[in-house]
Every structure is written in C-alpha cells, then in structure tokens.
mmCIF file of C-alpha atoms in Angstrom:
data_model
loop_
_atom_site.group_PDB
_atom_site.id
_atom_site.type_symbol
_atom_site.label_atom_id
_atom_site.label_comp_id
_atom_site.label_asym_id
_atom_site.label_seq_id
_atom_site.Cartn_x
_atom_site.Cartn_y
_atom_site.Cartn_z
ATOM 1 C CA UNK A 1 0.031 0.029 -0.014
ATOM 2 C CA UNK A 2 1.351 3.407 -0.911
ATOM 3 C CA UNK A 3 1.819 5.279 2.408
ATOM 4 C CA UNK A 4 1.945 8.837 1.083
ATOM 5 C CA UNK A 5 -1.802 9.413 0.597
ATOM 6 C CA UNK A 6 -2.305 8.479 4.237
ATOM 7 C CA UNK A 7 0.532 10.730 5.444
ATOM 8 C CA UNK A 8 -0.721 13.645 3.325
ATOM 9 C CA UNK A 9 -4.312 13.146 4.461
ATOM 10 C CA UNK A 10 -3.273 13.066 8.142
ATOM 11 C CA UNK A 11 -1.231 16.266 7.825
ATOM 12 C CA UNK A 12 -3.987 17.982 5.917
ATOM 13 C CA UNK A 13 -6.491 17.180 8.578
ATOM 14 C CA UNK A 14 -4.188 18.382 11.335
ATOM 15 C CA UNK A 15 -3.320 21.615 9.541
ATOM 16 C CA UNK A 16 -6.831 22.417 8.449
ATOM 17 C CA UNK A 17 -8.413 21.809 11.858
ATOM 18 C CA UNK A 18 -5.659 23.751 13.695
ATOM 19 C CA UNK A 19 -5.971 26.671 11.224
ATOM 20 C CA UNK A 20 -9.753 26.635 11.617
ATOM 21 C CA UNK A 21 -9.449 26.758 15.396
ATOM 22 C CA UNK A 22 -6.994 29.669 15.284
ATOM 23 C CA UNK A 23 -8.838 31.677 12.670
ATOM 24 C CA UNK A 24 -12.173 31.249 14.454
ATOM 25 C CA UNK A 25 -10.631 32.221 17.797
ATOM 26 C CA UNK A 26 -8.898 35.195 16.219
ATOM 27 C CA UNK A 27 -11.980 36.428 14.379
ATOM 28 C CA UNK A 28 -14.241 36.171 17.495
ATOM 29 C CA UNK A 29 -11.606 37.994 19.577
ATOM 30 C CA UNK A 30 -11.209 40.820 16.964
ATOM 31 C CA UNK A 31 -14.989 41.247 16.699
ATOM 32 C CA UNK A 32 -15.541 41.233 20.484
ATOM 33 C CA UNK A 33 -12.658 43.565 21.295
ATOM 34 C CA UNK A 34 -13.618 46.007 18.513
ATOM 35 C CA UNK A 35 -17.154 46.112 19.959
ATOM 36 C CA UNK A 36 -15.831 46.640 23.425
ATOM 37 C CA UNK A 37 -13.523 49.449 22.266
ATOM 38 C CA UNK A 38 -16.286 51.159 20.418
ATOM 39 C CA UNK A 39 -18.444 51.185 23.567
ATOM 40 C CA UNK A 40 -15.728 52.562 25.894
ATOM 41 C CA UNK A 41 -14.805 55.308 23.494
ATOM 42 C CA UNK A 42 -18.406 56.542 23.386
ATOM 43 C CA UNK B 1 -13.121 45.186 42.724
ATOM 44 C CA UNK B 2 -11.488 41.789 42.881
ATOM 45 C CA UNK B 3 -13.517 40.697 39.874
ATOM 46 C CA UNK B 4 -12.555 43.766 37.896
ATOM 47 C CA UNK B 5 -8.893 43.994 38.750
ATOM 48 C CA UNK B 6 -8.063 40.450 37.820
ATOM 49 C CA UNK B 7 -9.334 40.546 34.191
ATOM 50 C CA UNK B 8 -7.608 43.881 33.706
ATOM 51 C CA UNK B 9 -4.267 42.529 34.925
ATOM 52 C CA UNK B 10 -4.892 39.387 32.897
ATOM 53 C CA UNK B 11 -5.369 41.390 29.693
ATOM 54 C CA UNK B 12 -2.105 43.295 30.223
ATOM 55 C CA UNK B 13 -0.244 40.002 30.106
ATOM 56 C CA UNK B 14 -2.497 38.210 27.604
ATOM 57 C CA UNK B 15 -2.295 40.779 24.828
ATOM 58 C CA UNK B 16 1.431 40.462 24.149
ATOM 59 C CA UNK B 17 1.458 36.775 25.073
ATOM 60 C CA UNK B 18 -1.102 35.948 22.352
ATOM 61 C CA UNK B 19 1.124 37.313 19.577
ATOM 62 C CA UNK B 20 4.217 35.655 20.957
ATOM 63 C CA UNK B 21 2.578 32.258 21.360
ATOM 64 C CA UNK B 22 1.187 32.516 17.814
ATOM 65 C CA UNK B 23 4.571 33.437 16.315
ATOM 66 C CA UNK B 24 6.660 30.848 18.179
ATOM 67 C CA UNK B 25 3.995 28.212 17.813
ATOM 68 C CA UNK B 26 3.691 28.634 14.066
ATOM 69 C CA UNK B 27 7.446 28.649 13.608
ATOM 70 C CA UNK B 28 8.029 25.495 15.662
ATOM 71 C CA UNK B 29 5.010 23.612 14.397
ATOM 72 C CA UNK B 30 5.678 24.269 10.754
ATOM 73 C CA UNK B 31 9.460 23.640 11.156
ATOM 74 C CA UNK B 32 8.690 20.379 12.980
ATOM 75 C CA UNK B 33 6.243 19.190 10.404
ATOM 76 C CA UNK B 34 8.567 19.993 7.499
ATOM 77 C CA UNK B 35 11.429 18.176 9.256
ATOM 78 C CA UNK B 36 9.143 15.259 10.020
ATOM 79 C CA UNK B 37 8.034 14.992 6.375
ATOM 80 C CA UNK B 38 11.389 15.396 4.749
ATOM 81 C CA UNK B 39 14.435 15.016 7.034
ATOM 82 C CA UNK B 40 13.760 11.865 9.082
ATOM 83 C CA UNK B 41 14.272 8.293 7.904
ATOM 84 C CA UNK B 42 11.257 5.969 7.557
ATOM 85 C CA UNK B 43 10.575 3.330 10.163
ATOM 86 C CA UNK B 44 12.009 -0.131 9.579
ATOM 87 C CA UNK B 45 8.586 -1.768 9.782
ATOM 88 C CA UNK B 46 6.035 0.924 9.022
ATOM 89 C CA UNK B 47 7.982 2.795 6.404
ATOM 90 C CA UNK B 48 6.845 6.347 5.596
ATOM 91 C CA UNK B 49 3.578 6.108 7.540
ATOM 92 C CA UNK B 50 5.524 6.678 10.775
ATOM 93 C CA UNK B 51 5.560 10.430 9.897
ATOM 94 C CA UNK B 52 2.009 10.709 11.223
ATOM 95 C CA UNK B 53 3.637 10.405 14.650
ATOM 96 C CA UNK B 54 4.696 14.102 14.545
ATOM 97 C CA UNK B 55 1.086 15.351 14.526
ATOM 98 C CA UNK B 56 -0.660 12.442 16.216
ATOM 99 C CA UNK B 57 1.354 12.542 19.462
ATOM 100 C CA UNK B 58 1.070 16.335 20.024
ATOM 101 C CA UNK B 59 -2.690 16.253 19.320
ATOM 102 C CA UNK B 60 -3.125 13.396 21.797
ATOM 103 C CA UNK B 61 -1.201 15.277 24.397
ATOM 104 C CA UNK B 62 -3.116 18.479 23.858
ATOM 105 C CA UNK B 63 -6.471 16.735 23.854
ATOM 106 C CA UNK B 64 -5.627 15.364 27.283
ATOM 107 C CA UNK B 65 -3.778 18.447 28.526
ATOM 108 C CA UNK B 66 -6.866 20.523 27.539
ATOM 109 C CA UNK B 67 -9.015 18.547 29.860
ATOM 110 C CA UNK B 68 -6.385 18.707 32.614
ATOM 111 C CA UNK B 69 -6.607 22.501 32.211
ATOM 112 C CA UNK B 70 -10.362 22.365 32.462
ATOM 113 C CA UNK B 71 -10.077 20.266 35.576
ATOM 114 C CA UNK B 72 -7.640 22.740 37.156
ATOM 115 C CA UNK B 73 -9.916 25.657 36.208
ATOM 116 C CA UNK B 74 -12.839 23.737 37.713
ATOM 117 C CA UNK B 75 -11.097 23.309 41.053
ATOM 118 C CA UNK B 76 -10.062 27.012 41.218
ATOM 119 C CA UNK B 77 -13.677 27.917 40.272
ATOM 120 C CA UNK B 78 -15.272 25.638 42.908
ATOM 121 C CA UNK B 79 -12.810 26.291 45.736
ATOM 122 C CA UNK B 80 -11.463 29.787 45.218
ATOM 123 C CA UNK B 81 -14.222 31.259 43.045
ATOM 124 C CA UNK B 82 -11.540 32.689 40.815
ATOM 125 C CA UNK B 83 -13.291 35.149 38.456
ATOM 126 C CA UNK B 84 -11.403 33.976 35.390
ATOM 127 C CA UNK B 85 -11.613 30.235 36.056
ATOM 128 C CA UNK B 86 -14.946 29.658 34.258
ATOM 129 C CA UNK B 87 -13.820 31.837 31.334
ATOM 130 C CA UNK B 88 -10.601 29.811 31.067
ATOM 131 C CA UNK B 89 -12.469 26.533 31.170
ATOM 132 C CA UNK B 90 -14.870 27.573 28.448
ATOM 133 C CA UNK B 91 -11.972 28.861 26.374
ATOM 134 C CA UNK B 92 -9.942 25.628 26.684
ATOM 135 C CA UNK B 93 -12.857 23.355 25.648
ATOM 136 C CA UNK B 94 -13.032 24.086 21.854
ATOM 137 C CA UNK B 95 -9.221 23.949 21.593
ATOM 138 C CA UNK B 96 -9.019 20.634 23.435
ATOM 139 C CA UNK B 97 -11.886 19.232 21.359
ATOM 140 C CA UNK B 98 -10.147 20.228 18.147
ATOM 141 C CA UNK B 99 -6.994 18.429 19.132
ATOM 142 C CA UNK B 100 -8.860 15.398 20.396
ATOM 143 C CA UNK B 101 -10.511 15.270 16.988
ATOM 144 C CA UNK B 102 -7.202 15.625 15.199
ATOM 145 C CA UNK B 103 -5.828 12.788 17.315
ATOM 146 C CA UNK B 104 -8.760 10.541 16.530
ATOM 147 C CA UNK B 105 -8.734 11.238 12.775
ATOM 148 C CA UNK B 106 -4.935 10.997 12.281
ATOM 149 C CA UNK B 107 -4.921 7.839 14.388
ATOM 150 C CA UNK B 108 -7.588 6.361 12.214
ATOM 151 C CA UNK B 109 -5.628 7.283 9.093
ATOM 152 C CA UNK B 110 -2.548 5.774 10.654
ATOM 153 C CA UNK B 111 -4.364 2.638 11.636
ATOM 154 C CA UNK B 112 -5.475 1.696 8.124
ATOM 155 C CA UNK B 113 -2.044 1.053 6.543
ATOM 156 C CA UNK B 114 -0.393 -0.291 9.776
ATOM 157 C CA UNK B 115 -2.993 -2.326 11.604
ATOM 158 C CA UNK B 116 -5.249 -2.917 8.637
ATOM 159 C CA UNK B 117 -8.292 -1.214 10.116
ATOM 160 C CA UNK B 118 -9.707 2.359 10.386
ATOM 161 C CA UNK B 119 -11.170 1.797 13.777
ATOM 162 C CA UNK B 120 -11.351 -0.881 16.494
ATOM 163 C CA UNK B 121 -13.085 -0.605 19.842
ATOM 164 C CA UNK B 122 -10.057 -1.258 21.951
ATOM 165 C CA UNK B 123 -9.420 0.467 25.313
ATOM 166 C CA UNK B 124 -7.216 3.289 24.057
ATOM 167 C CA UNK B 125 -9.303 4.260 21.026
ATOM 168 C CA UNK B 126 -12.580 4.060 22.871
ATOM 169 C CA UNK B 127 -11.414 6.143 25.870
ATOM 170 C CA UNK B 128 -10.028 8.794 23.480
ATOM 171 C CA UNK B 129 -13.363 8.951 21.684
ATOM 172 C CA UNK B 130 -15.094 9.315 25.092
ATOM 173 C CA UNK B 131 -12.814 12.305 25.768
ATOM 174 C CA UNK B 132 -14.009 13.977 22.564
ATOM 175 C CA UNK B 133 -17.650 13.496 23.563
ATOM 176 C CA UNK B 134 -16.906 14.815 27.083
ATOM 177 C CA UNK B 135 -15.617 18.018 25.392
ATOM 178 C CA UNK B 136 -18.817 18.359 23.417
ATOM 179 C CA UNK B 137 -20.810 17.962 26.600
ATOM 180 C CA UNK B 138 -18.669 20.526 28.414
ATOM 181 C CA UNK B 139 -19.016 23.047 25.547
ATOM 182 C CA UNK B 140 -22.808 22.690 25.605
ATOM 183 C CA UNK B 141 -22.968 22.933 29.426
ATOM 184 C CA UNK B 142 -20.645 25.912 29.517
ATOM 185 C CA UNK B 143 -22.459 27.918 26.861
ATOM 186 C CA UNK B 144 -25.831 27.158 28.395
ATOM 187 C CA UNK B 145 -24.686 28.284 31.800
ATOM 188 C CA UNK B 146 -23.111 31.432 30.388
ATOM 189 C CA UNK B 147 -26.367 32.339 28.603
ATOM 190 C CA UNK B 148 -28.320 31.899 31.829
ATOM 191 C CA UNK B 149 -25.713 34.116 33.520
ATOM 192 C CA UNK B 150 -24.847 31.400 36.077
ATOM 193 C CA UNK B 151 -21.514 31.035 37.808
ATOM 194 C CA UNK B 152 -20.508 27.990 35.761
ATOM 195 C CA UNK B 153 -20.614 25.678 38.766
ATOM 196 C CA UNK B 154 -22.377 22.773 36.980
ATOM 197 C CA UNK B 155 -19.854 22.883 34.171
ATOM 198 C CA UNK B 156 -17.020 22.979 36.766
ATOM 199 C CA UNK B 157 -18.356 19.821 38.506
ATOM 200 C CA UNK B 158 -18.694 18.111 35.128
ATOM 201 C CA UNK B 159 -15.108 19.168 34.208
ATOM 202 C CA UNK B 160 -13.814 17.719 37.457
ATOM 203 C CA UNK B 161 -15.608 14.407 37.179
ATOM 204 C CA UNK B 162 -14.653 14.089 33.503
ATOM 205 C CA UNK B 163 -10.980 14.233 34.442
ATOM 206 C CA UNK B 164 -11.361 10.642 35.539
ATOM 207 C CA UNK B 165 -11.081 9.728 31.905
ATOM 208 C CA UNK B 166 -7.489 11.045 31.720
ATOM 209 C CA UNK B 167 -5.833 8.244 33.738
ATOM 210 C CA UNK B 168 -8.064 5.727 31.940
ATOM 211 C CA UNK B 169 -6.706 6.912 28.542
ATOM 212 C CA UNK B 170 -3.160 6.940 29.788
ATOM 213 C CA UNK B 171 -3.179 3.541 31.436
ATOM 214 C CA UNK B 172 -5.542 1.834 28.946
ATOM 215 C CA UNK B 173 -2.603 0.300 27.089
ATOM 216 C CA UNK B 174 -1.081 -0.997 30.336
ATOM 217 C CA UNK B 175 -4.231 -2.333 32.097
ATOM 218 C CA UNK B 176 -5.912 -3.903 29.143
ATOM 219 C CA UNK B 177 -4.714 -5.784 26.121
ATOM 220 C CA UNK B 178 -5.269 -3.310 23.263
ATOM 221 C CA UNK B 179 -4.512 -3.057 19.606
ATOM 222 C CA UNK B 180 -2.768 0.229 20.252
ATOM 223 C CA UNK B 181 0.879 -0.248 21.281
ATOM 224 C CA UNK B 182 2.195 0.665 24.666
ATOM 225 C CA UNK B 183 3.750 4.005 25.382
ATOM 226 C CA UNK B 184 7.007 4.864 23.661
ATOM 227 C CA UNK B 185 8.220 7.791 25.717
ATOM 228 C CA UNK B 186 8.365 7.370 29.486
ATOM 229 C CA UNK B 187 10.466 8.450 32.445
ATOM 230 C CA UNK B 188 12.996 5.777 31.672
ATOM 231 C CA UNK B 189 13.615 7.023 28.206
ATOM 232 C CA UNK B 190 12.230 6.528 24.742
ATOM 233 C CA UNK B 191 11.897 3.501 22.498
ATOM 234 C CA UNK B 192 11.848 5.754 19.457
ATOM 235 C CA UNK B 193 15.297 6.053 17.840
ATOM 236 C CA UNK B 194 16.753 9.540 18.054
ATOM 237 C CA UNK B 195 16.966 9.921 14.231
ATOM 238 C CA UNK B 196 13.167 9.565 14.100
ATOM 239 C CA UNK B 197 12.393 11.225 17.419
ATOM 240 C CA UNK B 198 14.011 14.669 17.093
ATOM 241 C CA UNK B 199 11.284 16.652 15.243
ATOM 242 C CA UNK B 200 8.664 15.483 17.778
ATOM 243 C CA UNK B 201 9.603 17.985 20.547
ATOM 244 C CA UNK B 202 9.382 20.772 17.932
ATOM 245 C CA UNK B 203 5.810 19.922 17.009
ATOM 246 C CA UNK B 204 4.938 19.166 20.636
ATOM 247 C CA UNK B 205 6.055 22.606 21.826
ATOM 248 C CA UNK B 206 4.815 24.303 18.666
ATOM 249 C CA UNK B 207 1.256 23.010 18.788
ATOM 250 C CA UNK B 208 1.207 23.617 22.546
ATOM 251 C CA UNK B 209 1.989 27.297 21.913
ATOM 252 C CA UNK B 210 -0.768 27.416 19.264
ATOM 253 C CA UNK B 211 -3.139 25.803 21.752
ATOM 254 C CA UNK B 212 -2.237 28.429 24.315
ATOM 255 C CA UNK B 213 -2.793 31.187 21.767
ATOM 256 C CA UNK B 214 -6.233 29.822 20.912
ATOM 257 C CA UNK B 215 -7.224 29.663 24.623
ATOM 258 C CA UNK B 216 -6.026 33.234 25.201
ATOM 259 C CA UNK B 217 -7.886 34.488 22.160
ATOM 260 C CA UNK B 218 -11.104 32.790 23.271
ATOM 261 C CA UNK B 219 -10.679 34.199 26.739
ATOM 262 C CA UNK B 220 -10.139 37.743 25.427
ATOM 263 C CA UNK B 221 -13.132 37.353 23.211
ATOM 264 C CA UNK B 222 -15.328 36.254 26.074
ATOM 265 C CA UNK B 223 -14.093 39.050 28.390
ATOM 266 C CA UNK B 224 -14.810 41.662 25.728
ATOM 267 C CA UNK B 225 -18.229 40.213 25.051
ATOM 268 C CA UNK B 226 -19.005 40.290 28.794
ATOM 269 C CA UNK B 227 -17.938 43.937 28.946
ATOM 270 C CA UNK B 228 -20.234 44.837 26.008
ATOM 271 C CA UNK B 229 -23.124 42.850 27.508
ATOM 272 C CA UNK B 230 -22.740 44.573 30.860
ATOM 273 C CA UNK B 231 -22.703 47.991 29.216
ATOM 274 C CA UNK B 232 -25.802 47.156 27.181
ATOM 275 C CA UNK B 233 -27.640 46.014 30.304
ATOM 276 C CA UNK B 234 -26.790 49.219 32.099
ATOM 277 C CA UNK B 235 -27.919 51.332 29.194
ATOM 278 C CA UNK B 236 -31.084 49.291 29.003
ATOM 279 C CA UNK B 237 -32.029 49.941 32.591
ATOM 280 C CA UNK B 238 -30.948 53.525 32.648
ATOM 281 C CA UNK C 1 -13.548 26.602 59.191
ATOM 282 C CA UNK C 2 -13.541 29.302 56.545
ATOM 283 C CA UNK C 3 -15.974 28.700 53.715
ATOM 284 C CA UNK C 4 -13.069 28.590 51.267
ATOM 285 C CA UNK C 5 -11.406 25.733 53.152
ATOM 286 C CA UNK C 6 -14.734 23.998 53.554
ATOM 287 C CA UNK C 7 -15.192 24.031 49.830
ATOM 288 C CA UNK C 8 -11.625 22.732 49.353
ATOM 289 C CA UNK C 9 -12.285 19.771 51.625
ATOM 290 C CA UNK C 10 -15.581 19.097 49.900
ATOM 291 C CA UNK C 11 -13.987 19.098 46.433
ATOM 292 C CA UNK C 12 -11.092 16.956 47.578
ATOM 293 C CA UNK C 13 -13.476 14.429 49.102
ATOM 294 C CA UNK C 14 -15.556 14.323 45.948
ATOM 295 C CA UNK C 15 -12.450 13.763 43.793
ATOM 296 C CA UNK C 16 -11.279 10.913 46.089
ATOM 297 C CA UNK C 17 -14.705 9.260 46.008
ATOM 298 C CA UNK C 18 -15.092 9.352 42.234
ATOM 299 C CA UNK C 19 -11.461 8.160 41.779
ATOM 300 C CA UNK C 20 -12.078 5.231 44.111
ATOM 301 C CA UNK C 21 -15.268 4.312 42.312
ATOM 302 C CA UNK C 22 -13.681 4.342 38.852
ATOM 303 C CA UNK C 23 -10.632 2.399 40.022
ATOM 304 C CA UNK C 24 -12.894 -0.257 41.489
ATOM 305 C CA UNK C 25 -14.940 -0.427 38.289
ATOM 306 C CA UNK C 26 -11.848 -0.715 36.155
ATOM 307 C CA UNK C 27 -10.441 -3.451 38.311
ATOM 308 C CA UNK C 28 -13.679 -5.315 37.875
ATOM 309 C CA UNK C 29 -13.591 -4.772 34.134
ATOM 310 C CA UNK C 30 -9.931 -5.801 33.845
ATOM 311 C CA UNK C 31 -10.616 -9.081 32.068
ATOM 312 C CA UNK C 32 -13.806 -8.265 30.257
ATOM 313 C CA UNK C 33 -12.381 -5.073 28.649
ATOM 314 C CA UNK C 34 -9.474 -6.909 27.130
ATOM 315 C CA UNK C 35 -9.408 -6.493 23.425
ATOM 316 C CA UNK C 36 -8.235 -10.044 22.620
ATOM 317 C CA UNK C 37 -7.504 -13.471 24.180
ATOM 318 C CA UNK C 38 -4.058 -15.038 24.139
ATOM 319 C CA UNK C 39 -3.148 -18.577 23.264
ATOM 320 C CA UNK C 40 -2.556 -19.195 27.008
ATOM 321 C CA UNK C 41 -6.231 -18.178 27.638
ATOM 322 C CA UNK C 42 -7.295 -20.726 25.048
ATOM 323 C CA UNK C 43 -5.108 -23.418 26.501
ATOM 324 C CA UNK C 44 -6.479 -22.577 29.975
ATOM 325 C CA UNK C 45 -10.078 -22.822 28.737
ATOM 326 C CA UNK C 46 -10.916 -19.193 29.464
ATOM 327 C CA UNK C 47 -11.746 -18.426 25.839
ATOM 328 C CA UNK C 48 -15.314 -19.018 24.551
ATOM 329 C CA UNK C 49 -15.155 -21.904 22.022
ATOM 330 C CA UNK C 50 -17.277 -21.584 18.881
ATOM 331 C CA UNK C 51 -18.115 -17.912 19.556
ATOM 332 C CA UNK C 52 -16.795 -14.819 17.771
ATOM 333 C CA UNK C 53 -13.691 -13.631 19.578
ATOM 334 C CA UNK C 54 -10.266 -12.111 19.003
ATOM 335 C CA UNK C 55 -6.944 -13.862 19.374
ATOM 336 C CA UNK C 56 -3.760 -11.920 19.813
ATOM 337 C CA UNK C 57 -0.111 -12.844 19.953
ATOM 338 C CA UNK C 58 3.119 -13.002 18.032
ATOM 339 C CA UNK C 59 3.191 -14.713 14.701
ATOM 340 C CA UNK C 60 5.626 -17.608 15.257
ATOM 341 C CA UNK C 61 8.823 -17.507 13.138
ATOM 342 C CA UNK C 62 8.656 -19.870 10.185
ATOM 343 C CA UNK C 63 5.029 -20.754 10.754
ATOM 344 C CA UNK C 64 3.350 -18.902 7.827
ATOM 345 C CA UNK C 65 2.328 -21.452 5.158
ATOM 346 C CA UNK C 66 0.565 -20.458 1.917
ATOM 347 C CA UNK C 67 -1.893 -23.135 0.817
ATOM 348 C CA UNK C 68 -2.000 -24.157 -2.876
ATOM 349 C CA UNK C 69 -5.260 -22.246 -3.513
ATOM 350 C CA UNK C 70 -3.255 -19.002 -3.178
ATOM 351 C CA UNK C 71 -5.561 -17.134 -0.846
ATOM 352 C CA UNK C 72 -5.529 -19.265 2.272
ATOM 353 C CA UNK C 73 -2.731 -19.044 4.774
ATOM 354 C CA UNK C 74 -1.972 -21.004 7.974
ATOM 355 C CA UNK C 75 0.209 -19.731 10.762
ATOM 356 C CA UNK C 76 0.737 -20.178 14.470
ATOM 357 C CA UNK C 77 0.079 -17.465 17.088
ATOM 358 C CA UNK C 78 2.098 -17.731 20.284
ATOM 359 C CA UNK C 79 2.411 -15.836 23.536
ATOM 360 C CA UNK C 80 5.432 -17.716 24.815
ATOM 361 C CA UNK C 81 3.323 -19.997 26.954
ATOM 362 C CA UNK C 82 1.002 -21.591 24.467
ATOM 363 C CA UNK C 83 0.504 -21.882 20.646
ATOM 364 C CA UNK C 84 -2.740 -21.649 18.623
ATOM 365 C CA UNK C 85 -2.843 -22.557 14.936
ATOM 366 C CA UNK C 86 -4.768 -20.094 12.746
ATOM 367 C CA UNK C 87 -6.235 -20.427 9.275
ATOM 368 C CA UNK C 88 -7.284 -17.389 7.276
ATOM 369 C CA UNK C 89 -8.566 -16.718 3.767
ATOM 370 C CA UNK C 90 -7.895 -13.235 2.416
ATOM 371 C CA UNK C 91 -5.444 -10.373 2.201
ATOM 372 C CA UNK C 92 -3.322 -9.595 5.258
ATOM 373 C CA UNK C 93 -2.116 -6.122 6.173
ATOM 374 C CA UNK C 94 1.381 -5.028 5.036
ATOM 375 C CA UNK C 95 2.753 -5.203 8.554
ATOM 376 C CA UNK C 96 1.591 -8.737 9.080
ATOM 377 C CA UNK C 97 4.758 -10.853 9.137
ATOM 378 C CA UNK C 98 6.556 -13.498 11.187
ATOM 379 C CA UNK C 99 7.916 -12.386 14.525
ATOM 380 C CA UNK C 100 5.526 -9.418 14.950
ATOM 381 C CA UNK C 101 2.273 -9.081 16.764
ATOM 382 C CA UNK C 102 -1.081 -9.778 15.168
ATOM 383 C CA UNK C 103 -4.778 -9.861 16.223
ATOM 384 C CA UNK C 104 -7.142 -12.252 14.488
ATOM 385 C CA UNK C 105 -10.927 -12.039 14.660
ATOM 386 C CA UNK C 106 -12.875 -15.243 14.203
ATOM 387 C CA UNK C 107 -13.900 -18.466 15.961
ATOM 388 C CA UNK C 108 -12.158 -21.362 17.592
ATOM 389 C CA UNK C 109 -13.021 -24.632 15.888
ATOM 390 C CA UNK C 110 -11.532 -27.906 17.108
ATOM 391 C CA UNK C 111 -8.407 -26.228 18.420
ATOM 392 C CA UNK C 112 -7.820 -24.232 15.197
ATOM 393 C CA UNK C 113 -8.706 -20.558 15.088
ATOM 394 C CA UNK C 114 -10.626 -19.745 11.920
ATOM 395 C CA UNK C 115 -10.054 -16.047 11.262
ATOM 396 C CA UNK C 116 -12.328 -13.686 9.331
ATOM 397 C CA UNK C 117 -10.041 -10.655 9.743
ATOM 398 C CA UNK C 118 -6.345 -10.228 10.511
ATOM 399 C CA UNK C 119 -4.971 -7.041 12.048
ATOM 400 C CA UNK C 120 -1.317 -6.294 12.486
ATOM 401 C CA UNK C 121 -0.172 -5.073 15.901
ATOM 402 C CA UNK C 122 3.083 -3.229 16.157
ATOM 403 C CA UNK C 123 5.173 -2.402 19.233
ATOM 404 C CA UNK C 124 6.112 0.915 20.713
ATOM 405 C CA UNK C 125 9.556 0.977 19.065
ATOM 406 C CA UNK C 126 10.384 3.114 16.053
ATOM 407 C CA UNK C 127 13.733 3.110 14.321
ATOM 408 C CA UNK C 128 15.349 3.565 10.894
ATOM 409 C CA UNK C 129 15.673 0.563 8.612
ATOM 410 C CA UNK C 130 19.352 -0.219 9.197
ATOM 411 C CA UNK C 131 18.921 -0.417 12.973
ATOM 412 C CA UNK C 132 15.572 -2.168 12.693
ATOM 413 C CA UNK C 133 16.872 -5.180 10.803
ATOM 414 C CA UNK C 134 19.508 -5.738 13.429
ATOM 415 C CA UNK C 135 17.005 -5.494 16.264
ATOM 416 C CA UNK C 136 14.257 -7.450 14.561
ATOM 417 C CA UNK C 137 15.797 -10.750 15.570
ATOM 418 C CA UNK C 138 15.454 -10.442 19.269
ATOM 419 C CA UNK C 139 12.276 -8.451 19.787
ATOM 420 C CA UNK C 140 9.461 -11.032 19.768
ATOM 421 C CA UNK C 141 6.940 -11.045 22.545
ATOM 422 C CA UNK C 142 7.530 -7.498 23.774
ATOM 423 C CA UNK C 143 4.135 -6.043 23.195
ATOM 424 C CA UNK C 144 2.229 -8.945 24.655
ATOM 425 C CA UNK C 145 3.679 -9.317 28.089
ATOM 426 C CA UNK C 146 0.926 -7.679 29.979
#
C-alpha cells in the first residue's frame, strides 16, 4: 500500500483543523474587542 | 473590585502573550512538520507512515492536557471562586476538542495502513473517543450556563468528574490488552530512535503554543463580550 | 472553618470518592475489557469456544504457510506460553509478518482458530531501517507481556 496518501491526508486534517481553530478564535476575539473598544470610546 | 482587577491585569499579560505564542507556535509547528516529512528516515517496519507520529502525538497530548486544564480551572472555580476560572475552562474546551478530533482522525488514518483497520473498539481508542464527547458535553454545558448568567458551577463539576477519563486513557494500554501499542516515551527514556524522534519535541512545543494562543484569544473574546453585554444592560435599565 | 477551606475539603473528598469508584470499576472490568484473548487463555479454557472472539499474539517464526489455492494461509500465534494454529482466507495487512504481533478475529473450531479478519499489531519501538533489521531478531513477545 502506498503510504503517502495516508501521510498527506493526516497532515492535511491536522493543519486544516488547527488553522480553523486559530482563525475562528482570532475572528471572534477581533470582533468582540472592537465592539468593546467602540463602547468605551463613546 | 477583585472581579474587575483580575481581568484587567490578565489582559495586560494576555495581549502580548497571544502574539508571541502564535509566532513561536507557528514557527516550531511548521518547522517540525517539514522536518518530520522530509528530514527523518522511515521506520524499519512501518515505512513512511511513521511520519504521522509528529502530529498524532502532540494532538493526543493537547487533547488530554486541555481537559487537565479544564479540571484545574474547575477546582479553582469551585474552591477559590476565581473570576477567570470559568472563562478559562470555556476557552480551553473548543481547543481541546479540536486536538482530540485531530488525534482521532490522524490515528484512524494511521491505523489503516499499519493495523489494517480504520477503527477498532479497543481500550485506548474508545477512551479517547469518550474524551472527545466529554468535550462536546462541556461546551454545551458551559455555553448554556453562560447564557443563563450562572456562575458555571455545573460545568465545573462536570469538568472535574470528567478528568477521571484522563488516567483511563493513559493507562488503557497497560491495564488492558489493546490493539494500540504501549507508550514509547516514558520516564525511563524513549523506545523511538533519536533519528526519528528529534522533530517530535518541535511539533509538541509548537502545537502547545498554538493551543495556548487559541485559549487566550477565546478568553479575550469572552471578556470583551461580557464587557459589552454589561454595558448594554446598564444602558437598557438607565 | 472558613468557607473557602470548607469547599476545598468538599471538592477533595468528591475527587477521592469518584477516583475510588472508577478504580474499582476498572479493576472489575480488567478481564472483560481486554481487546483479545491469548493462546494461553485458550489453553487454559478461558476463551469461549465456537463464539466470535479475538486472538492476539506473536506470529511464530517460520510458521506462515501459503496453501495451494493461493488465498488461504496457515500460521501459528504464540504468547510464549501456548500456541494456537490459525487459518485465514484473504489479504493480510502489510505489517503482518513472522515475529511481529497480530490480532485475529474469528472463531475457535476444534483447536484451530478460523479467522475472518487479520490485524497487524506493532510495538512501541520506532527506528530507521538499518537499525531495525539488526534489532528485529530479538524483539518477539515485547508487546504482549501484559
């Protein structure tokens, strides 16, 4: 059995899920902190 | 005052820490993965498939460490009523669930060419799957309690009781006969040859930094949301 | 006692109680939660004859025989204490070879294990090919001594 498709698939899953976690956390933080800043400046 | 001072002090540390963790984490994780894909020799028995090790082991560690963090936050929530404990627990849950999922999926992909099966209900695989479902339960409980404006005590008790699964996962390969092999790296050393082992610490530390960054970002998001909600409520009543 | 200490004692007691309960339950489950039986279990009569079960052990050196039909193989699984002959029709995983661990799913019929599925089991050691071939000779049995 050719091992590379399995290796590539495993790395792809790891990279995609980690990136999704980081981007989602970053986006929600950005949105929330921008809203909080807007309110304090008022 | 206590409740206000702590998040403020936390944010002073968390803001720079987030960027540093992201930077260092990305550099180490990417470096370790590239090294693990190109620089190390294949295993004598498994061949190239062994490269899945460099992502499977860190994700298993973080899946379990995430719940250990939730358990620690639960204790400090229940005993000391630390104002950030519930926030930290809720922030760690999605990160831990993500890495538990990565561990399960990469393990399954690893199992097909080596064991000859995608999934078997042995002690290690089953207890890891239980951990993933525990995370889902914790996320649901935590968000429900936050919406109701509760203190998060039910989620904390759940987080504490769920920690029982951690020793079960760890010792499953020792207590029971399993398809999963025993542990390779222990206090007495490692049964992985150094030429194969060396990128593993890079991805371990790298993904751990990224995990930390994700937790900090989630905590900052929730603290900012709470601030906005509190302001809205005050404006509503005024 | 201060309420903080009271809560600390309460939480500690709760942890201890749950831990004890789980340890007891796991101790009770020790044998039933095992993923496979070993040849020694079969020799000792602990394995259910005629029922679907799993057999695990090392594939004995020199025991793999390919039958003339081309798809059936016979081999012997051993755990160092007892030996069980296995017969299997089908494709085995790449890592299935003599001197390594394997798990077979199937039934015990007249002392021979008739397998429907063969899974390869590997041990916790990883090494490059040059080292591995040297070490392969004296490694048998490591993953099974539990």
